[in-house]
């Protein structure tokens, strides 16, 4: 019996000694964390979306508390969270304009054409690697295969009639869909700027008309109608300067292809239409 007890006792003693040594080492070499890191962490939403530009909420909290990162970078928490972080850090936080993601394409199944039938992985990145950048005739248009839907943690994107639609009531502007879109046709825009150009094509007017019924044909009628110098056509595509736009709708009214839209006039986000 002693032959069993002695080895067991020795192993237990070694284990106890190691535990004591590890506990001592932990105390000696402990890295003290600034308590403000924990305070900032507590007010962050904890979704780790990366919209702030950091790897996650903890990394952002450390960036704010230790490196002086802006308290206003959390897109999910918005101004309320920014104000709380500002109080913790003892700094004044200016209100930030709310931004949302916007899909610059209205070329759905009825308005745009396809070059061929696509039978493959339901992923825009894979499809865009095929000749012509995918099945859609417009090489700049939404492929509608749901890559953006898959990366959105907030259920804010639907695919309807072959194109992605953003539900602005759910969008946090985390930037996941912007990064995921292989066509670069999703951008962040001010939520209060309701007049937008729903096109991403740089094709010539002739090609644009052949590929899509609602594509920009660079006619410049919007430029001439705008009294505020808020819209210009560059590389065959109209673009709005949101800082200058007064949302007078002059460009919306003269656009012959209905490429420029006012979001208030349409209903583009119906939860019942959600598809994966």
PDB file of N, CA, C and O in Angstrom, residues 84-121:
ATOM      1  N   UNK A  84     -21.376  58.346 -23.937  1.00  0.00           N
ATOM      2  CA  UNK A  84     -20.999  57.639 -22.711  1.00  0.00           C
ATOM      3  C   UNK A  84     -19.483  57.466 -22.623  1.00  0.00           C
ATOM      4  O   UNK A  84     -18.889  57.638 -21.552  1.00  0.00           O
ATOM      5  N   UNK A  85     -18.872  57.129 -23.752  1.00  0.00           N
ATOM      6  CA  UNK A  85     -17.405  56.981 -23.765  1.00  0.00           C
ATOM      7  C   UNK A  85     -16.743  58.328 -23.490  1.00  0.00           C
ATOM      8  O   UNK A  85     -15.741  58.404 -22.771  1.00  0.00           O
ATOM      9  N   UNK A  86     -17.323  59.381 -24.041  1.00  0.00           N
ATOM     10  CA  UNK A  86     -16.793  60.711 -23.805  1.00  0.00           C
ATOM     11  C   UNK A  86     -16.814  61.077 -22.328  1.00  0.00           C
ATOM     12  O   UNK A  86     -15.863  61.680 -21.813  1.00  0.00           O
ATOM     13  N   UNK A  87     -17.887  60.701 -21.631  1.00  0.00           N
ATOM     14  CA  UNK A  87     -17.979  60.971 -20.193  1.00  0.00           C
ATOM     15  C   UNK A  87     -16.912  60.202 -19.425  1.00  0.00           C
ATOM     16  O   UNK A  87     -16.302  60.719 -18.488  1.00  0.00           O
ATOM     17  N   UNK A  88     -16.688  58.950 -19.827  1.00  0.00           N
ATOM     18  CA  UNK A  88     -15.659  58.127 -19.165  1.00  0.00           C
ATOM     19  C   UNK A  88     -14.279  58.735 -19.350  1.00  0.00           C
ATOM     20  O   UNK A  88     -13.474  58.812 -18.413  1.00  0.00           O
ATOM     21  N   UNK A  89     -14.019  59.195 -20.579  1.00  0.00           N
ATOM     22  CA  UNK A  89     -12.694  59.723 -20.899  1.00  0.00           C
ATOM     23  C   UNK A  89     -12.554  61.200 -20.557  1.00  0.00           C
ATOM     24  O   UNK A  89     -11.458  61.756 -20.646  1.00  0.00           O
ATOM     25  N   UNK A  90     -13.659  61.829 -20.188  1.00  0.00           N
ATOM     26  CA  UNK A  90     -13.604  63.233 -19.830  1.00  0.00           C
ATOM     27  C   UNK A  90     -13.366  64.154 -21.013  1.00  0.00           C
ATOM     28  O   UNK A  90     -12.701  65.186 -20.881  1.00  0.00           O
ATOM     29  N   UNK A  91     -13.925  63.793 -22.152  1.00  0.00           N
ATOM     30  CA  UNK A  91     -13.760  64.620 -23.348  1.00  0.00           C
ATOM     31  C   UNK A  91     -15.132  64.936 -23.940  1.00  0.00           C
ATOM     32  O   UNK A  91     -16.096  64.189 -23.750  1.00  0.00           O
ATOM     33  N   UNK A  92     -15.206  66.034 -24.658  1.00  0.00           N
ATOM     34  CA  UNK A  92     -16.449  66.421 -25.311  1.00  0.00           C
ATOM     35  C   UNK A  92     -16.563  65.693 -26.646  1.00  0.00           C
ATOM     36  O   UNK A  92     -15.603  65.622 -27.412  1.00  0.00           O
ATOM     37  N   UNK A  93     -17.728  65.162 -26.909  1.00  0.00           N
ATOM     38  CA  UNK A  93     -17.960  64.417 -28.145  1.00  0.00           C
ATOM     39  C   UNK A  93     -18.981  65.165 -28.993  1.00  0.00           C
ATOM     40  O   UNK A  93     -20.088  65.465 -28.538  1.00  0.00           O
ATOM     41  N   UNK A  94     -18.603  65.478 -30.206  1.00  0.00           N
ATOM     42  CA  UNK A  94     -19.518  66.135 -31.132  1.00  0.00           C
ATOM     43  C   UNK A  94     -20.421  65.102 -31.798  1.00  0.00           C
ATOM     44  O   UNK A  94     -19.974  64.003 -32.142  1.00  0.00           O
ATOM     45  N   UNK A  95     -21.675  65.446 -31.976  1.00  0.00           N
ATOM     46  CA  UNK A  95     -22.630  64.518 -32.602  1.00  0.00           C
ATOM     47  C   UNK A  95     -22.184  64.182 -34.020  1.00  0.00           C
ATOM     48  O   UNK A  95     -21.771  65.053 -34.776  1.00  0.00           O
ATOM     49  N   UNK A  96     -22.241  62.900 -34.343  1.00  0.00           N
ATOM     50  CA  UNK A  96     -21.843  62.434 -35.662  1.00  0.00           C
ATOM     51  C   UNK A  96     -23.069  62.211 -36.544  1.00  0.00           C
ATOM     52  O   UNK A  96     -24.117  61.776 -36.066  1.00  0.00           O
ATOM     53  N   UNK A  97     -22.923  62.493 -37.825  1.00  0.00           N
ATOM     54  CA  UNK A  97     -24.022  62.239 -38.760  1.00  0.00           C
ATOM     55  C   UNK A  97     -24.209  60.741 -38.921  1.00  0.00           C
ATOM     56  O   UNK A  97     -23.245  59.992 -39.080  1.00  0.00           O
ATOM     57  N   UNK A  98     -25.442  60.300 -38.846  1.00  0.00           N
ATOM     58  CA  UNK A  98     -25.742  58.877 -38.981  1.00  0.00           C
ATOM     59  C   UNK A  98     -25.567  58.453 -40.432  1.00  0.00           C
ATOM     60  O   UNK A  98     -26.110  59.065 -41.349  1.00  0.00           O
ATOM     61  N   UNK A  99     -24.801  57.390 -40.631  1.00  0.00           N
ATOM     62  CA  UNK A  99     -24.536  56.872 -41.970  1.00  0.00           C
ATOM     63  C   UNK A  99     -25.155  55.484 -42.117  1.00  0.00           C
ATOM     64  O   UNK A  99     -25.276  54.737 -41.139  1.00  0.00           O
ATOM     65  N   UNK A 100     -25.511  55.145 -43.331  1.00  0.00           N
ATOM     66  CA  UNK A 100     -26.043  53.807 -43.621  1.00  0.00           C
ATOM     67  C   UNK A 100     -25.434  53.300 -44.922  1.00  0.00           C
ATOM     68  O   UNK A 100     -24.935  54.076 -45.740  1.00  0.00           O
ATOM     69  N   UNK A 101     -25.498  52.006 -45.110  1.00  0.00           N
ATOM     70  CA  UNK A 101     -25.017  51.420 -46.364  1.00  0.00           C
ATOM     71  C   UNK A 101     -26.085  51.581 -47.441  1.00  0.00           C
ATOM     72  O   UNK A 101     -27.285  51.539 -47.157  1.00  0.00           O
ATOM     73  N   UNK A 102     -25.633  51.771 -48.669  1.00  0.00           N
ATOM     74  CA  UNK A 102     -26.564  51.956 -49.790  1.00  0.00           C
ATOM     75  C   UNK A 102     -26.042  51.189 -51.006  1.00  0.00           C
ATOM     76  O   UNK A 102     -24.865  51.275 -51.357  1.00  0.00           O
ATOM     77  N   UNK A 103     -26.928  50.425 -51.636  1.00  0.00           N
ATOM     78  CA  UNK A 103     -26.571  49.645 -52.823  1.00  0.00           C
ATOM     79  C   UNK A 103     -26.837  50.479 -54.066  1.00  0.00           C
ATOM     80  O   UNK A 103     -27.990  50.810 -54.371  1.00  0.00           O
ATOM     81  N   UNK A 104     -25.791  50.810 -54.798  1.00  0.00           N
ATOM     82  CA  UNK A 104     -25.913  51.693 -55.974  1.00  0.00           C
ATOM     83  C   UNK A 104     -26.321  50.895 -57.208  1.00  0.00           C
ATOM     84  O   UNK A 104     -25.624  50.882 -58.224  1.00  0.00           O
ATOM     85  N   UNK A 105     -27.448  50.248 -57.140  1.00  0.00           N
ATOM     86  CA  UNK A 105     -27.926  49.482 -58.302  1.00  0.00           C
ATOM     87  C   UNK A 105     -29.419  49.228 -58.172  1.00  0.00           C
ATOM     88  O   UNK A 105     -29.887  48.758 -57.135  1.00  0.00           O
ATOM     89  N   UNK A 106     -30.155  49.538 -59.225  1.00  0.00           N
ATOM     90  CA  UNK A 106     -31.582  49.215 -59.310  1.00  0.00           C
ATOM     91  C   UNK A 106     -31.854  48.255 -60.470  1.00  0.00           C
ATOM     92  O   UNK A 106     -32.994  48.066 -60.874  1.00  0.00           O
ATOM     93  N   UNK A 107     -30.785  47.655 -60.983  1.00  0.00           N
ATOM     94  CA  UNK A 107     -30.931  46.767 -62.130  1.00  0.00           C
ATOM     95  C   UNK A 107     -31.404  45.379 -61.749  1.00  0.00           C
ATOM     96  O   UNK A 107     -30.642  44.412 -61.787  1.00  0.00           O
ATOM     97  N   UNK A 108     -32.679  45.283 -61.376  1.00  0.00           N
ATOM     98  CA  UNK A 108     -33.219  43.989 -60.961  1.00  0.00           C
ATOM     99  C   UNK A 108     -33.484  43.097 -62.175  1.00  0.00           C
ATOM    100  O   UNK A 108     -33.127  43.435 -63.312  1.00  0.00           O
ATOM    101  N   UNK A 109     -34.130  41.977 -61.934  1.00  0.00           N
ATOM    102  CA  UNK A 109     -34.346  40.987 -62.997  1.00  0.00           C
ATOM    103  C   UNK A 109     -35.172  41.527 -64.157  1.00  0.00           C
ATOM    104  O   UNK A 109     -35.023  41.080 -65.301  1.00  0.00           O
ATOM    105  N   UNK A 110     -36.061  42.475 -63.887  1.00  0.00           N
ATOM    106  CA  UNK A 110     -36.913  43.017 -64.939  1.00  0.00           C
ATOM    107  C   UNK A 110     -36.220  44.114 -65.742  1.00  0.00           C
ATOM    108  O   UNK A 110     -36.538  44.322 -66.919  1.00  0.00           O
ATOM    109  N   UNK A 111     -35.280  44.824 -65.117  1.00  0.00           N
ATOM    110  CA  UNK A 111     -34.694  45.997 -65.767  1.00  0.00           C
ATOM    111  C   UNK A 111     -33.324  45.743 -66.390  1.00  0.00           C
ATOM    112  O   UNK A 111     -32.868  46.519 -67.226  1.00  0.00           O
ATOM    113  N   UNK A 112     -32.657  44.679 -65.980  1.00  0.00           N
ATOM    114  CA  UNK A 112     -31.319  44.406 -66.522  1.00  0.00           C
ATOM    115  C   UNK A 112     -31.305  43.078 -67.271  1.00  0.00           C
ATOM    116  O   UNK A 112     -32.231  42.275 -67.148  1.00  0.00           O
ATOM    117  N   UNK A 113     -30.252  42.869 -68.034  1.00  0.00           N
ATOM    118  CA  UNK A 113     -30.132  41.657 -68.839  1.00  0.00           C
ATOM    119  C   UNK A 113     -28.997  40.781 -68.318  1.00  0.00           C
ATOM    120  O   UNK A 113     -28.103  41.237 -67.614  1.00  0.00           O
ATOM    121  N   UNK A 114     -29.053  39.504 -68.692  1.00  0.00           N
ATOM    122  CA  UNK A 114     -27.985  38.567 -68.358  1.00  0.00           C
ATOM    123  C   UNK A 114     -27.289  38.091 -69.626  1.00  0.00           C
ATOM    124  O   UNK A 114     -27.911  37.961 -70.677  1.00  0.00           O
ATOM    125  N   UNK A 115     -26.000  37.818 -69.498  1.00  0.00           N
ATOM    126  CA  UNK A 115     -25.238  37.302 -70.644  1.00  0.00           C
ATOM    127  C   UNK A 115     -25.400  35.790 -70.767  1.00  0.00           C
ATOM    128  O   UNK A 115     -25.332  35.230 -71.858  1.00  0.00           O
ATOM    129  N   UNK A 116     -25.601  35.146 -69.623  1.00  0.00           N
ATOM    130  CA  UNK A 116     -25.751  33.685 -69.608  1.00  0.00           C
ATOM    131  C   UNK A 116     -26.408  33.279 -68.294  1.00  0.00           C
ATOM    132  O   UNK A 116     -26.570  34.099 -67.383  1.00  0.00           O
ATOM    133  N   UNK A 117     -26.793  32.014 -68.201  1.00  0.00           N
ATOM    134  CA  UNK A 117     -27.377  31.501 -66.960  1.00  0.00           C
ATOM    135  C   UNK A 117     -26.252  31.034 -66.051  1.00  0.00           C
ATOM    136  O   UNK A 117     -25.375  30.278 -66.472  1.00  0.00           O
ATOM    137  N   UNK A 118     -26.301  31.491 -64.819  1.00  0.00           N
ATOM    138  CA  UNK A 118     -25.266  31.115 -63.860  1.00  0.00           C
ATOM    139  C   UNK A 118     -25.733  29.934 -63.021  1.00  0.00           C
ATOM    140  O   UNK A 118     -26.790  29.977 -62.396  1.00  0.00           O
ATOM    141  N   UNK A 119     -24.948  28.863 -63.030  1.00  0.00           N
ATOM    142  CA  UNK A 119     -25.205  27.699 -62.181  1.00  0.00           C
ATOM    143  C   UNK A 119     -23.924  27.418 -61.417  1.00  0.00           C
ATOM    144  O   UNK A 119     -22.985  26.823 -61.952  1.00  0.00           O
ATOM    145  N   UNK A 120     -23.881  27.856 -60.198  1.00  0.00           N
ATOM    146  CA  UNK A 120     -22.667  27.678 -59.409  1.00  0.00           C
ATOM    147  C   UNK A 120     -22.894  28.054 -57.971  1.00  0.00           C
ATOM    148  O   UNK A 120     -24.036  28.106 -57.491  1.00  0.00           O
ATOM    149  N   UNK A 121     -21.810  28.327 -57.251  1.00  0.00           N
ATOM    150  CA  UNK A 121     -21.888  28.689 -55.850  1.00  0.00           C
ATOM    151  C   UNK A 121     -22.653  29.998 -55.708  1.00  0.00           C
ATOM    152  O   UNK A 121     -22.415  30.946 -56.444  1.00  0.00           O
TER     153      UNK A 121
END
